[in-house]
Coordinates of C-alpha atoms in Angstrom, one line a residue:
M1 CA 0.0 0.0 0.0
D2 CA 3.0 2.3 -0.1
N3 CA 4.0 4.7 -2.8
T4 CA 4.5 3.2 -6.2
E5 CA 8.2 2.5 -6.5
L6 CA 9.5 4.2 -9.6
H7 CA 12.5 2.9 -11.6
H8 CA 15.5 5.3 -11.7
A9 CA 16.9 6.4 -15.0
P10 CA 19.6 4.1 -16.5
E11 CA 23.1 4.9 -15.3
G12 CA 25.2 6.6 -18.0
L13 CA 22.2 8.4 -19.5
V14 CA 21.7 10.8 -16.6
D15 CA 23.6 14.1 -16.1
T16 CA 24.1 16.0 -12.8
N17 CA 20.7 17.7 -13.2
V18 CA 19.0 14.3 -13.0
D19 CA 18.0 14.5 -16.7
Y20 CA 18.8 12.3 -19.6
T21 CA 22.0 13.2 -21.5
K22 CA 22.0 13.3 -25.3
M23 CA 21.2 9.9 -26.8
T24 CA 23.6 8.8 -29.5
S25 CA 22.2 5.4 -30.5
F26 CA 19.0 3.5 -30.9
A27 CA 19.9 1.4 -27.9
D28 CA 19.9 4.5 -25.8
V29 CA 16.5 5.5 -27.1
R30 CA 15.1 2.0 -26.4
T31 CA 16.6 2.0 -22.9
V32 CA 15.1 5.4 -22.0
F33 CA 11.8 4.6 -23.7
S34 CA 11.5 1.4 -21.7
A35 CA 12.4 3.1 -18.4
E36 CA 9.9 5.9 -18.9
S37 CA 7.2 3.5 -20.0
I38 CA 7.6 1.5 -16.8
K39 CA 7.4 4.7 -14.7
L40 CA 4.2 5.7 -16.6
W41 CA 2.4 2.3 -16.3
Q42 CA 3.3 1.9 -12.7
I43 CA 1.1 4.9 -12.0
A44 CA -1.4 4.8 -14.9
G45 CA -2.0 1.1 -14.8
P46 CA -3.6 0.9 -11.3
I47 CA -5.5 4.1 -11.9
A48 CA -7.0 2.7 -15.2
F49 CA -7.8 -0.6 -13.5
S50 CA -9.6 1.3 -10.6
I51 CA -11.7 3.3 -13.1
L52 CA -12.6 0.1 -15.0
C53 CA -13.8 -1.4 -11.7
N54 CA -15.8 1.7 -10.9
Y55 CA -17.5 1.5 -14.3
G56 CA -18.1 -2.2 -13.6
V57 CA -20.3 -1.3 -10.6
N58 CA -22.6 0.5 -13.0
S59 CA -22.5 -2.3 -15.5
F60 CA -23.3 -5.0 -13.1
T61 CA -26.1 -2.9 -11.6
S62 CA -27.7 -2.7 -15.1
I63 CA -27.1 -6.4 -15.8
F64 CA -28.9 -7.5 -12.6
V65 CA -31.8 -5.1 -13.2
G66 CA -32.1 -6.5 -16.7
H67 CA -33.3 -9.7 -15.2
L68 CA -36.3 -7.9 -13.8
G69 CA -37.7 -6.8 -17.2
D70 CA -37.4 -4.4 -20.1
L71 CA -39.1 -1.5 -18.2
E72 CA -36.8 -1.8 -15.2
L73 CA -33.7 -2.0 -17.4
S74 CA -34.8 1.1 -19.4
A75 CA -35.6 3.1 -16.3
V76 CA -32.4 2.3 -14.4
S77 CA -30.2 2.7 -17.5
I78 CA -31.6 6.1 -18.1
S79 CA -31.2 7.1 -14.5
L80 CA -27.5 5.9 -14.5
S81 CA -26.6 7.4 -17.9
V82 CA -28.4 10.7 -17.7
I83 CA -28.7 11.8 -14.0
S84 CA -25.9 9.9 -12.3
N85 CA -23.4 10.4 -15.1
F86 CA -24.1 14.1 -15.1
S87 CA -23.5 14.5 -11.3
F88 CA -20.5 12.1 -11.6
G89 CA -18.9 14.3 -14.3
F90 CA -19.7 17.6 -12.6
L91 CA -18.3 16.5 -9.2
L92 CA -15.3 14.8 -10.7
G93 CA -14.6 18.1 -12.6
M94 CA -14.8 20.0 -9.3
A95 CA -12.4 17.6 -7.6
S96 CA -10.0 17.9 -10.5
A97 CA -8.9 21.2 -9.1
L98 CA -7.0 19.1 -6.6
E99 CA -4.8 17.6 -9.3
T100 CA -3.1 21.0 -9.8
L101 CA -3.0 22.1 -6.2
C102 CA -2.0 18.8 -4.7
G103 CA 0.6 18.2 -7.4
Q104 CA 2.2 21.6 -6.8
A105 CA 2.2 21.1 -3.0
F106 CA 3.7 17.7 -3.2
G107 CA 6.3 18.8 -5.7
A108 CA 7.2 21.8 -3.4
G109 CA 7.6 19.5 -0.4
Q110 CA 4.5 21.0 1.3
V111 CA 2.9 17.6 1.9
E112 CA 1.0 18.7 4.9
M113 CA -1.1 21.0 2.6
L114 CA -2.5 18.0 0.8
G115 CA -4.8 17.2 3.7
I116 CA -6.0 20.9 3.9
Y117 CA -6.8 21.0 0.2
M118 CA -8.6 17.6 0.5
Q119 CA -10.8 18.8 3.4
R120 CA -11.5 22.1 1.5
S121 CA -12.6 20.0 -1.5
W122 CA -14.9 17.9 0.7
I123 CA -16.7 21.0 1.9
I124 CA -17.1 22.4 -1.6
L125 CA -18.2 19.1 -3.2
L126 CA -20.8 18.6 -0.4
G127 CA -22.1 22.0 -1.3
G128 CA -22.1 20.9 -5.0
C129 CA -24.2 17.8 -4.1
I130 CA -26.8 20.0 -2.4
C131 CA -27.0 22.1 -5.5
L132 CA -27.5 19.0 -7.6
L133 CA -30.3 17.7 -5.4
P134 CA -33.2 19.3 -7.4
I135 CA -32.1 17.3 -10.4
Y136 CA -32.5 14.1 -8.4
I137 CA -35.7 15.1 -6.7
Y138 CA -37.4 16.2 -10.0
A139 CA -35.8 13.6 -12.2
E140 CA -39.2 12.3 -13.3
P141 CA -40.6 15.6 -14.7
I142 CA -37.2 16.4 -16.2
L143 CA -37.2 13.1 -18.1
I144 CA -40.8 13.6 -19.2
L145 CA -39.9 17.1 -20.4
L146 CA -37.1 15.6 -22.4
G147 CA -39.6 13.3 -24.2
Q148 CA -39.2 10.1 -22.2
E149 CA -42.2 7.7 -21.9
R150 CA -44.1 8.3 -18.7
D151 CA -43.9 4.8 -17.2
I152 CA -40.1 4.7 -17.8
A153 CA -39.7 8.3 -16.4
E154 CA -41.7 7.4 -13.3
L155 CA -39.6 4.4 -12.4
A156 CA -36.4 6.2 -13.3
G157 CA -37.5 9.0 -11.0
V158 CA -38.0 6.6 -8.1
F159 CA -34.6 4.9 -8.7
T160 CA -32.9 8.3 -8.9
L161 CA -34.4 9.4 -5.6
Q162 CA -33.1 6.1 -4.0
S163 CA -29.6 6.8 -5.4
I164 CA -29.2 10.2 -3.7
P165 CA -26.8 8.7 -1.0
Q166 CA -24.5 7.5 -3.8
M167 CA -24.1 11.1 -5.1
F168 CA -23.0 12.3 -1.6
S169 CA -20.4 9.6 -1.4
L170 CA -18.7 11.1 -4.4
A171 CA -18.0 14.3 -2.3
I172 CA -15.7 12.1 -0.1
N173 CA -14.6 9.7 -2.8
F174 CA -13.1 12.1 -5.4
P175 CA -11.0 14.4 -3.1
T176 CA -9.5 11.4 -1.3
Q177 CA -8.8 9.8 -4.7
K178 CA -6.9 12.9 -5.9
F179 CA -5.1 13.1 -2.6
L180 CA -3.7 9.6 -3.1
Q181 CA -3.0 10.0 -6.8
A182 CA -0.9 13.1 -6.1
Q183 CA 1.4 11.0 -3.9
T184 CA 1.4 8.0 -6.4
K185 CA -0.4 5.8 -3.8
V186 CA -2.4 4.2 -6.5
G187 CA -2.0 0.6 -5.6
F188 CA -4.5 0.9 -2.8
L189 CA -7.1 2.4 -5.3
A190 CA -6.7 -0.5 -7.6
W191 CA -7.1 -3.1 -4.9
L192 CA -10.0 -1.2 -3.4
G193 CA -11.8 -1.0 -6.7
F194 CA -11.4 -4.7 -7.3
V195 CA -12.7 -5.7 -3.9
A196 CA -15.5 -3.2 -4.1
L197 CA -16.6 -4.7 -7.4
I198 CA -16.7 -8.2 -6.0
L199 CA -18.6 -7.0 -2.9
H200 CA -21.1 -5.1 -5.2
V201 CA -22.0 -8.3 -7.0
I202 CA -22.5 -10.1 -3.7
I203 CA -24.7 -7.3 -2.4
L204 CA -26.7 -7.3 -5.6
V205 CA -27.3 -11.1 -5.3
L206 CA -28.4 -10.6 -1.6
F207 CA -30.7 -7.6 -2.2
M208 CA -32.2 -8.6 -5.6
K209 CA -32.1 -12.4 -5.7
V210 CA -32.4 -13.4 -2.0
L211 CA -34.4 -10.5 -0.6
A212 CA -36.2 -9.8 -3.9
W213 CA -36.2 -6.0 -3.4
G214 CA -36.3 -5.2 -7.2
T215 CA -35.0 -1.9 -8.4
G216 CA -34.9 -0.7 -4.8
G217 CA -32.4 -3.4 -4.1
A218 CA -30.3 -2.3 -7.0
A219 CA -30.3 1.3 -5.7
A220 CA -29.5 0.1 -2.2
A221 CA -26.5 -2.0 -3.5
Y222 CA -25.4 0.9 -5.6
C223 CA -25.3 3.3 -2.6
T224 CA -23.8 0.7 -0.3
T225 CA -20.9 0.0 -2.6
A226 CA -20.3 3.7 -3.2
W227 CA -20.0 4.4 0.5
I228 CA -17.8 1.4 1.1
I229 CA -15.3 2.9 -1.4
A230 CA -15.6 6.4 0.0
L231 CA -15.2 5.4 3.6
A232 CA -12.4 2.9 2.9
Q233 CA -10.4 5.6 1.1
A234 CA -11.0 8.1 3.9
A235 CA -9.9 5.5 6.5
Y236 CA -6.8 4.8 4.5
V237 CA -5.9 8.5 4.3
I238 CA -6.5 9.1 8.0
G239 CA -4.8 5.9 9.2
W240 CA -1.9 5.4 6.8
C241 CA -1.1 8.8 5.2
K242 CA 0.3 10.7 8.2
D243 CA 2.6 12.9 6.0
G244 CA -0.3 14.4 4.1
W245 CA -3.0 14.1 6.8
R246 CA -2.4 16.1 10.0
G247 CA -6.0 15.9 11.2
F248 CA -9.0 18.1 10.7
S249 CA -8.2 21.8 10.5
W250 CA -10.0 25.1 10.4
L251 CA -7.7 26.1 7.6
A252 CA -10.0 24.0 5.3
F253 CA -12.5 27.0 5.5
K254 CA -9.8 29.5 4.5
D255 CA -9.9 30.9 0.9
L256 CA -13.0 28.9 0.1
W257 CA -14.3 31.4 -2.6
A258 CA -11.0 31.1 -4.6
F259 CA -11.2 27.3 -4.3
I260 CA -14.8 27.3 -5.4
K261 CA -14.0 29.4 -8.5
L262 CA -11.2 27.0 -9.5
S263 CA -13.4 23.9 -8.8
V264 CA -16.3 25.2 -10.9
A265 CA -14.0 26.2 -13.7
S266 CA -12.5 22.6 -13.7
A267 CA -16.0 21.2 -13.7
I268 CA -17.1 23.2 -16.7
M269 CA -14.0 22.2 -18.6
L270 CA -14.6 18.5 -17.9
C271 CA -18.3 18.7 -18.7

């Protein structure tokens, strides 16, 4: 669960400024390319795997709902693809402001600031979730206004209301995720994503097959898995990232407006 161990540059190709010297042969190019590719994939590989597992949660939710019938599948698919994906993208965009701030702080050796920035992002994303609530509450009339069939819109509206806890989990999930990525602690994210996906399937079987809760069971499983991921990430940060996490601080409430403007700008760019 420690930082990803990066390979050092090959000896003989590095000057006193810790940069590559001029390459004079194809063998040098191949050596440097191999070393840099390993560095890249040691960070990008676990992140990509974690994202695939997160998308797998949505996919398995739709697969299990598909066993209930065409109406249920259509309603849940629309809820996940229209409402949930919009809030997911908007909140992820807001949290992306941490990529710049945490990267700068970590590079400058101000690791203790990572925890402050993360807490500040928690506050702002929780506010963003509150702003997005009307979309969840009025999902049914919104979908009808967009031309969706009434029976599908009605069931999608119910599922969307039941999925509100999942949206709030993202306010914890995304900032802690960026906090860990800035320190290249991505191995934990990959393992957590894999374990959460397995647990999600088990919870779906329990709620939908054993207890026969229908689409309500799918929503409950969706929210439960989301909060397992969010709380596990937060627990890892608080328990095992003492360099960046120095405890809760009132500094998280400082310069909120500037942070809000940066977060909203990041969200708009991503959307």
